[in-house]
Tab-separated table of C-alpha atoms and ligand atoms in Angstrom:
chain	number	residue	atom	x	y	z
H	1	MET	CA	-63.568	-88.737	24.872
H	2	ALA	CA	-61.852	-91.595	23.071
H	3	GLU	CA	-62.157	-95.145	24.372
H	4	LEU	CA	-58.823	-96.427	25.644
H	5	ARG	CA	-56.998	-99.714	25.633
H	6	GLU	CA	-53.584	-100.070	27.099
H	7	VAL	CA	-50.839	-102.611	26.590
H	8	GLN	CA	-47.677	-102.419	28.632
H	9	ILE	CA	-44.523	-103.664	26.981
H	10	THR	CA	-41.033	-103.465	28.398
H	11	GLU	CA	-38.611	-103.440	25.519
H	12	GLU	CA	-35.094	-104.744	25.253
H	13	LYS	CA	-32.787	-101.944	24.220
H	14	PRO	CA	-28.993	-101.894	24.154
H	15	LEU	CA	-27.812	-99.591	26.895
H	16	LEU	CA	-24.854	-97.306	26.874
H	17	PRO	CA	-22.474	-97.391	29.852
H	18	GLY	CA	-24.040	-95.556	32.791
H	19	GLN	CA	-27.542	-95.566	31.313
H	20	THR	CA	-30.520	-96.846	33.229
H	21	PRO	CA	-33.160	-98.811	31.344
H	22	GLU	CA	-36.113	-96.844	30.024
H	23	VAL	CA	-39.486	-98.459	29.983
H	24	ALA	CA	-41.474	-98.286	26.765
H	25	LYS	CA	-45.229	-98.391	27.122
H	26	THR	CA	-47.437	-99.108	24.132
H	27	HIS	CA	-50.977	-97.728	24.134
H	28	SER	CA	-53.908	-97.782	21.731
H	29	VAL	CA	-56.572	-95.127	21.598
H	30	GLU	CA	-59.848	-95.072	19.688
H	31	THR	CA	-60.334	-92.044	17.432
H	32	PRO	CA	-63.103	-91.011	15.028
H	33	TYR	CA	-61.008	-92.660	12.275
H	34	GLY	CA	-60.228	-95.924	14.055
H	35	SER	CA	-57.685	-97.079	16.580
H	36	VAL	CA	-54.124	-95.763	16.676
H	37	THR	CA	-51.172	-97.269	18.526
H	38	PHE	CA	-48.242	-95.346	19.953
H	39	THR	CA	-45.289	-96.135	22.185
H	40	VAL	CA	-44.047	-93.797	24.888
H	41	TYR	CA	-40.419	-93.773	26.032
H	42	GLY	CA	-39.237	-91.839	29.066
H	43	THR	CA	-41.277	-89.716	31.452
H	44	PRO	CA	-42.804	-86.268	30.865
H	45	LYS	CA	-40.414	-83.451	31.745
H	46	PRO	CA	-41.911	-80.324	33.318
H	47	LYS	CA	-42.229	-77.371	30.924
H	48	ARG	CA	-40.919	-79.382	27.992
H	49	PRO	CA	-42.786	-80.543	24.923
H	50	ALA	CA	-42.943	-84.228	24.032
H	51	ILE	CA	-41.003	-85.362	20.993
H	52	LEU	CA	-43.589	-87.022	18.748
H	53	THR	CA	-42.492	-89.044	15.728
H	54	TYR	CA	-44.397	-90.210	12.654
H	55	HIS	CA	-42.835	-92.783	10.331
H	56	ASP	CA	-42.863	-93.193	6.557
H	57	VAL	CA	-44.707	-95.724	4.377
H	58	GLY	CA	-43.347	-99.292	4.463
H	59	LEU	CA	-41.961	-98.820	7.970
H	60	ASN	CA	-43.158	-98.592	11.542
H	61	TYR	CA	-41.847	-96.441	14.372
H	62	LYS	CA	-39.087	-98.903	15.166
H	63	SER	CA	-37.766	-99.571	11.678
H	64	CYS	CA	-37.916	-95.846	10.919
H	65	PHE	CA	-36.604	-94.273	14.131
H	66	GLN	CA	-34.643	-96.853	16.105
H	67	PRO	CA	-31.342	-96.164	14.277
H	68	LEU	CA	-31.650	-92.472	15.162
H	69	PHE	CA	-33.019	-92.723	18.683
H	70	GLN	CA	-30.574	-95.424	19.730
H	71	PHE	CA	-27.595	-93.578	18.293
H	72	ALA	CA	-25.161	-92.930	21.149
H	73	ASP	CA	-24.925	-89.119	20.696
H	74	MET	CA	-28.705	-88.850	20.597
H	75	GLN	CA	-28.996	-90.072	24.193
H	76	GLU	CA	-27.959	-86.817	25.828
H	77	ILE	CA	-30.736	-85.098	23.878
H	78	ILE	CA	-33.626	-87.495	24.224
H	79	GLN	CA	-33.139	-88.122	27.935
H	80	ASN	CA	-34.475	-84.575	28.393
H	81	PHE	CA	-37.756	-85.339	26.635
H	82	VAL	CA	-40.572	-87.836	26.765
H	83	ARG	CA	-40.971	-89.477	23.337
H	84	VAL	CA	-44.202	-90.556	21.689
H	85	HIS	CA	-43.721	-92.767	18.641
H	86	VAL	CA	-46.910	-93.138	16.619
H	87	ASP	CA	-47.523	-96.157	14.395
H	88	ALA	CA	-49.866	-95.398	11.505
H	89	PRO	CA	-52.926	-97.691	11.788
H	90	GLY	CA	-52.148	-101.274	10.821
H	91	MET	CA	-48.374	-100.695	10.918
H	92	GLU	CA	-47.764	-101.640	14.563
H	93	GLU	CA	-45.972	-104.921	15.195
H	94	GLY	CA	-48.399	-107.832	15.013
H	95	ALA	CA	-51.170	-105.691	13.460
H	96	PRO	CA	-53.918	-107.807	11.928
H	97	VAL	CA	-54.645	-107.260	8.246
H	98	PHE	CA	-57.614	-104.939	7.737
H	99	PRO	CA	-60.710	-106.586	6.268
H	100	LEU	CA	-61.352	-106.217	2.553
H	101	GLY	CA	-63.073	-102.906	1.814
H	102	TYR	CA	-61.691	-101.230	4.967
H	103	GLN	CA	-61.533	-97.473	4.422
H	104	TYR	CA	-58.002	-96.489	5.462
H	105	PRO	CA	-57.749	-92.924	6.838
H	106	SER	CA	-56.466	-90.209	4.527
H	107	LEU	CA	-53.253	-88.451	5.609
H	108	ASP	CA	-55.415	-85.533	6.815
H	109	GLN	CA	-57.417	-87.949	8.975
H	110	LEU	CA	-54.193	-89.471	10.337
H	111	ALA	CA	-53.253	-85.940	11.395
H	112	ASP	CA	-56.668	-85.542	13.011
H	113	MET	CA	-55.949	-88.582	15.211
H	114	ILE	CA	-53.035	-86.839	16.919
H	115	PRO	CA	-55.181	-84.685	19.279
H	116	CYS	CA	-56.698	-87.921	20.691
H	117	ILE	CA	-53.182	-89.169	21.495
H	118	LEU	CA	-52.145	-85.916	23.148
H	119	GLN	CA	-55.395	-85.658	25.079
H	120	TYR	CA	-54.966	-89.210	26.346
H	121	LEU	CA	-51.416	-88.509	27.476
H	122	ASN	CA	-52.334	-85.052	28.751
H	123	PHE	CA	-49.496	-83.500	26.738
H	124	SER	CA	-50.039	-79.958	25.546
H	125	THR	CA	-47.200	-79.351	23.086
H	126	ILE	CA	-44.871	-81.349	20.849
H	127	ILE	CA	-41.762	-81.172	18.753
H	128	GLY	CA	-42.571	-83.365	15.761
H	129	ILE	CA	-40.132	-85.505	13.791
H	130	GLY	CA	-41.631	-86.990	10.642
H	131	VAL	CA	-40.246	-88.858	7.649
H	132	GLY	CA	-41.907	-88.850	4.195
H	133	ALA	CA	-45.628	-89.524	4.674
H	134	GLY	CA	-45.112	-88.965	8.420
H	135	ALA	CA	-43.609	-85.528	7.728
H	136	TYR	CA	-46.708	-84.665	5.716
H	137	VAL	CA	-49.019	-85.865	8.537
H	138	LEU	CA	-47.172	-83.761	11.125
H	139	SER	CA	-47.212	-80.694	8.848
H	140	ARG	CA	-50.947	-81.054	8.354
H	141	TYR	CA	-51.352	-81.375	12.120
H	142	ALA	CA	-49.225	-78.253	12.649
H	143	LEU	CA	-51.360	-76.287	10.169
H	144	THR	CA	-54.547	-77.152	12.053
H	145	HIS	CA	-53.111	-77.004	15.605
H	146	PRO	CA	-50.310	-74.429	15.390
H	147	ASP	CA	-50.418	-73.605	19.105
H	148	THR	CA	-49.461	-77.134	20.071
H	149	VAL	CA	-46.400	-77.507	17.834
H	150	GLU	CA	-43.174	-75.947	19.105
H	151	GLY	CA	-40.987	-77.237	16.302
H	152	LEU	CA	-40.888	-79.663	13.383
H	153	VAL	CA	-38.142	-81.767	11.860
H	154	LEU	CA	-39.420	-82.774	8.416
H	155	ILE	CA	-37.340	-85.382	6.638
H	156	ASN	CA	-37.889	-86.000	2.899
H	157	ILE	CA	-41.222	-84.189	2.856
H	158	ASP	CA	-43.198	-83.805	-0.359
H	159	PRO	CA	-45.935	-81.238	0.400
H	160	ASN	CA	-47.440	-81.421	-3.085
H	161	ALA	CA	-50.336	-83.531	-4.265
H	162	LYS	CA	-49.486	-85.779	-7.187
H	163	GLY	CA	-50.016	-84.013	-10.510
H	164	TRP	CA	-51.332	-85.853	-13.560
H	165	MET	CA	-47.779	-86.436	-14.848
H	166	ASP	CA	-46.870	-88.077	-11.512
H	167	TRP	CA	-50.002	-90.199	-11.722
H	168	ALA	CA	-49.178	-91.332	-15.243
H	169	ALA	CA	-45.644	-92.282	-14.156
H	170	HIS	CA	-47.026	-94.009	-11.060
H	171	LYS	CA	-49.505	-96.034	-13.121
H	172	LEU	CA	-46.791	-97.035	-15.597
H	173	THR	CA	-44.448	-98.121	-12.797
H	174	GLY	CA	-47.330	-100.051	-11.241
H	175	LEU	CA	-47.605	-102.128	-14.417
H	176	THR	CA	-44.118	-103.506	-14.062
H	177	SER	CA	-43.301	-103.215	-10.329
H	178	SER	CA	-44.698	-104.739	-7.178
H	179	ILE	CA	-46.018	-102.532	-4.369
H	180	SER	CA	-42.923	-103.301	-2.294
H	181	GLU	CA	-40.596	-102.168	-5.137
H	182	MET	CA	-42.621	-98.969	-5.563
H	183	ILE	CA	-42.351	-98.250	-1.836
H	184	LEU	CA	-38.603	-98.949	-1.943
H	185	GLY	CA	-38.409	-96.418	-4.794
H	186	HIS	CA	-40.048	-93.902	-2.464
H	187	LEU	CA	-37.699	-94.660	0.447
H	188	PHE	CA	-34.395	-94.895	-1.404
H	189	SER	CA	-32.695	-93.372	-4.419
H	190	GLN	CA	-32.201	-95.360	-7.634
H	191	GLU	CA	-28.448	-95.412	-6.964
H	192	GLU	CA	-29.003	-96.971	-3.560
H	193	LEU	CA	-31.454	-99.500	-4.926
H	194	SER	CA	-29.164	-100.606	-7.725
H	195	GLY	CA	-26.223	-100.740	-5.268
H	196	ASN	CA	-28.311	-103.338	-3.399
H	197	SER	CA	-26.332	-102.927	-0.168
H	198	GLU	CA	-27.060	-105.071	2.877
H	199	LEU	CA	-29.332	-102.322	4.195
H	200	ILE	CA	-31.371	-102.245	0.983
H	201	GLN	CA	-31.599	-106.030	0.964
H	202	LYS	CA	-32.786	-105.926	4.562
H	203	TYR	CA	-35.552	-103.410	3.785
H	204	ARG	CA	-36.497	-105.158	0.537
H	205	ASN	CA	-36.925	-108.339	2.546
H	206	ILE	CA	-38.823	-106.691	5.423
H	207	ILE	CA	-41.316	-104.949	3.118
H	208	ALA	CA	-41.791	-107.750	0.562
H	209	HIS	CA	-42.453	-110.302	3.325
H	210	ALA	CA	-44.357	-108.065	5.735
H	211	PRO	CA	-47.370	-109.952	7.106
H	212	ASN	CA	-49.272	-106.634	6.945
H	213	LEU	CA	-48.283	-105.801	3.337
H	214	ASP	CA	-51.960	-105.223	2.502
H	215	ASN	CA	-52.136	-102.592	5.294
H	216	ILE	CA	-48.916	-101.020	4.025
H	217	GLU	CA	-50.509	-100.726	0.576
H	218	LEU	CA	-53.419	-98.826	2.154
H	219	TYR	CA	-51.061	-96.302	3.820
H	220	TRP	CA	-49.209	-96.054	0.481
H	221	ASN	CA	-52.491	-95.295	-1.329
H	222	SER	CA	-53.373	-92.604	1.226
H	223	TYR	CA	-49.937	-91.074	0.711
H	224	ASN	CA	-50.375	-91.025	-3.067
H	225	ASN	CA	-53.818	-89.441	-2.707
H	226	ARG	CA	-52.589	-86.651	-0.417
H	227	ARG	CA	-53.832	-83.128	-0.961
H	228	ASP	CA	-51.449	-80.288	-1.592
H	229	LEU	CA	-50.350	-78.702	1.701
H	230	ASN	CA	-50.449	-75.370	-0.150
H	231	PHE	CA	-47.760	-73.669	1.876
H	232	VAL	CA	-47.644	-69.980	1.032
H	233	ARG	CA	-44.725	-67.934	2.324
H	234	GLY	CA	-46.165	-65.082	4.373
H	235	GLY	CA	-49.695	-66.425	3.872
H	236	ASP	CA	-52.133	-68.030	6.285
H	237	THR	CA	-51.239	-71.570	5.192
H	238	THR	CA	-47.748	-71.723	6.504
H	239	LEU	CA	-45.919	-73.338	9.371
H	240	LYS	CA	-45.641	-70.935	12.279
H	241	CYS	CA	-43.033	-72.858	14.296
H	242	PRO	CA	-39.305	-73.392	13.738
H	243	VAL	CA	-38.816	-76.031	11.049
H	244	MET	CA	-35.763	-78.086	10.156
H	245	LEU	CA	-36.146	-79.488	6.641
H	246	VAL	CA	-33.901	-82.454	5.981
H	247	VAL	CA	-33.243	-84.171	2.675
H	248	GLY	CA	-30.877	-86.925	1.660
H	249	ASP	CA	-28.474	-86.205	-1.155
H	250	GLN	CA	-29.797	-88.160	-4.160
H	251	ALA	CA	-33.105	-88.661	-2.306
H	252	PRO	CA	-36.109	-89.044	-4.616
H	253	HIS	CA	-37.686	-86.019	-2.890
H	254	GLU	CA	-34.868	-83.518	-3.161
H	255	ASP	CA	-36.675	-81.090	-5.497
H	256	ALA	CA	-39.839	-81.227	-3.393
H	257	VAL	CA	-37.946	-80.380	-0.198
H	258	VAL	CA	-36.097	-77.526	-1.912
H	259	GLU	CA	-39.421	-76.140	-3.151
H	260	CYS	CA	-40.924	-76.562	0.314
H	261	ASN	CA	-38.018	-74.547	1.743
H	262	SER	CA	-38.851	-71.741	-0.688
H	263	LYS	CA	-42.441	-71.621	0.597
H	264	LEU	CA	-41.743	-71.503	4.338
H	265	ASP	CA	-40.777	-68.570	6.516
H	266	PRO	CA	-36.997	-68.171	6.029
H	267	THR	CA	-36.564	-66.802	9.552
H	268	GLN	CA	-38.005	-70.006	11.007
H	269	THR	CA	-36.644	-72.610	8.615
H	270	SER	CA	-33.308	-74.376	8.325
H	271	PHE	CA	-32.421	-76.680	5.479
H	272	LEU	CA	-30.117	-79.624	5.997
H	273	LYS	CA	-28.793	-81.942	3.341
H	274	VAL	CA	-27.273	-85.189	4.559
H	275	SER	CA	-26.133	-88.429	3.037
H	276	ASN	CA	-28.808	-91.032	2.432
H	277	PRO	CA	-30.493	-93.023	3.826
H	278	ILE	CA	-31.065	-90.445	6.532
H	279	PRO	CA	-32.124	-92.324	9.656
H	280	HIS	CA	-29.264	-94.758	9.044
H	281	SER	CA	-26.599	-92.062	9.055
H	282	PRO	CA	-27.709	-90.367	12.236
H	283	GLY	CA	-24.535	-88.471	13.194
H	284	LYS	CA	-25.189	-85.216	11.347
H	285	LEU	CA	-28.900	-85.351	11.952
H	286	THR	CA	-28.309	-85.694	15.691
H	287	GLU	CA	-25.973	-82.746	15.706
H	288	ALA	CA	-28.315	-80.555	13.674
H	289	PHE	CA	-31.191	-81.571	15.954
H	290	LYS	CA	-29.146	-80.369	18.936
H	291	TYR	CA	-28.675	-76.961	17.302
H	292	PHE	CA	-32.348	-76.880	16.438
H	293	LEU	CA	-33.366	-77.542	20.052
H	294	GLN	CA	-30.817	-75.082	21.276
H	295	GLY	CA	-32.316	-72.433	19.004
H	296	MET	CA	-35.618	-73.124	20.727
H	297	GLY	CA	-33.959	-72.697	24.124
H	298	TYR	CA	-34.070	-76.365	25.114
H	299	MET	CA	-30.460	-77.506	24.982
H	300	ALA	CA	-28.270	-75.230	27.029
H	301	SER	CA	-24.705	-75.653	25.857
H	302	SER	CA	-23.858	-76.801	29.406
H	303	CYS	CA	-25.906	-79.948	28.669
H	304	MET	CA	-23.717	-80.789	25.705
H	305	THR	CA	-20.545	-82.740	25.405
H	306	ARG	CA	-17.356	-80.715	25.242
H	307	LEU	CA	-17.035	-81.433	21.510
H	308	SER	CA	-20.599	-80.378	20.796
H	309	ARG	CA	-20.102	-77.199	22.824
H	310	SER	CA	-17.133	-76.158	20.751
H	311	ARG	CA	-19.059	-76.827	17.555
H	312	THR	CA	-21.995	-74.828	18.821
H	313	ALA	CA	-19.762	-71.927	19.685
H	314	SER	CA	-18.555	-71.865	16.075
H	315	LEU	CA	-22.094	-72.039	14.825
H	316	THR	CA	-23.280	-69.219	17.074
H	317	SER	CA	-20.430	-67.005	15.975
H	318	ALA	CA	-21.309	-67.732	12.356
H	319	ALA	CA	-24.804	-66.417	12.925
H	320	SER	CA	-23.597	-63.308	14.703
H	321	ILE	CA	-20.835	-62.579	12.195
H	322	ASP	CA	-23.500	-62.509	9.541
H	323	GLY	CA	-25.598	-60.270	11.730
H	324	ASN	CA	-28.722	-60.968	9.719
H	325	ARG	CA	-31.177	-63.495	11.091
H	326	SER	CA	-33.935	-62.703	8.652
H	327	ARG	CA	-32.703	-65.095	5.996
H	328	SER	CA	-33.044	-68.814	5.683
H	329	ARG	CA	-30.312	-70.860	7.342
H	330	THR	CA	-28.733	-73.649	5.382
H	331	LEU	CA	-27.013	-76.515	7.096
H	332	SER	CA	-25.346	-78.733	4.555
H	333	GLN	CA	-23.190	-81.731	5.155
H	334	SER	CA	-20.591	-82.965	2.757
H	335	SER	CA	-20.293	-86.712	3.094
H	336	GLU	CA	-16.784	-86.754	1.600
H	337	SER	CA	-15.206	-84.191	3.857
H	338	GLY	CA	-17.322	-85.024	6.893
H	339	THR	CA	-18.011	-81.388	7.560
H	340	LEU	CA	-21.105	-79.610	8.598
H	341	SER	CA	-21.596	-76.154	7.213
H	342	SER	CA	-23.971	-73.665	8.661
H	343	GLY	CA	-25.224	-70.195	7.943
H	344	PRO	CA	-27.397	-68.429	5.478
H	345	PRO	CA	-26.867	-69.127	1.756
H	346	GLY	CA	-23.788	-67.340	0.504
H	347	HIS	CA	-22.265	-67.257	3.976
H	348	THR	CA	-21.106	-70.670	4.967
H	349	MET	CA	-19.331	-71.505	8.172
H	350	GLU	CA	-17.602	-74.841	8.471
H	351	VAL	CA	-17.579	-76.822	11.669
H	352	SER	CA	-15.606	-79.997	11.515
H	353	CYS	CA	-17.271	-83.164	12.765
Z	1	LIG	C1	-36.540	-93.945	22.064
Z	1	LIG	O1	-35.719	-94.070	22.984
Z	1	LIG	O2	-37.284	-92.971	21.980
Z	1	LIG	C2	-36.624	-95.053	21.042
Z	1	LIG	C3	-36.082	-96.287	21.318
Z	1	LIG	C4	-36.195	-97.299	20.365
Z	1	LIG	C5	-36.838	-97.072	19.164
Z	1	LIG	C6	-37.346	-95.807	18.889
Z	1	LIG	C7	-37.245	-94.809	19.826
């Protein structure tokens, strides 16, 4: 059994009216691939999975998920679940820089650390939310431990290994760009980067001046050396649980996510396109996550706000009008009109937001 260290941290968090403070506890657990740190919010709820998140390269759990998990509408959802936010090794706040020559875990090994976390917490099942590299890690975990994953929200996933063309482009970019610029190019679209908004400036600054930039580079290298997930629709190598694939419009990974959608079970997979950068425009993602949980039987419409209930009613009727649940469901959001459309391709139902 893994050796355990525990650090208790009570975090400051803006509260909404009527909310009681939730204590966040940060733990570290030793695994065959080194130590991993994770932060638990809330208390376990009987007969409910934990929500487990895994962040992208260049970020940690807070910079990746705080905008989503502290979004006001998200509160009525997450209060029903305990949350486990994993920091990839060396990405936790205050992490020391790994010594020269340190062998950073591969993404597959990062996935293999997750059972140690769940065993430590005595949690049997999860709903995973992963972004980029984190989405890959959670998918790999789901392939090897399908019985413990009740659902997955995969944001900007690229399930493919880099081909030689990608490597050539990567090497060329590496000649002229710093690691932090390359990571920014992974996190944001070219349009966003050239727009240089306050948000981009903030992330450019955070990553370029990160005291653990050397650790970040190691996670980045593991991401670039990932194996192909080899999803095969109807084959053995496929995700068995409900999956919500999310991609930002103009995101660098759009084609990869579309291809991933084509390889997963259409009866279990929904595809959602939202405006970028995703975790910073959490409204539509929150709403789609509610539907996703509801589909899994976890968010009774009585738990929802009146507005959400009316939207859900529209959505449910869309599915029954179509009368065919064996096709992939597409949820697409138009940023201009502020509408959320739902239903299988070719049959779109609009629900105004
Ligand atoms: C949470 O409530 O789960 C949470 C709070 C702050 C940052 C990330 C997650």
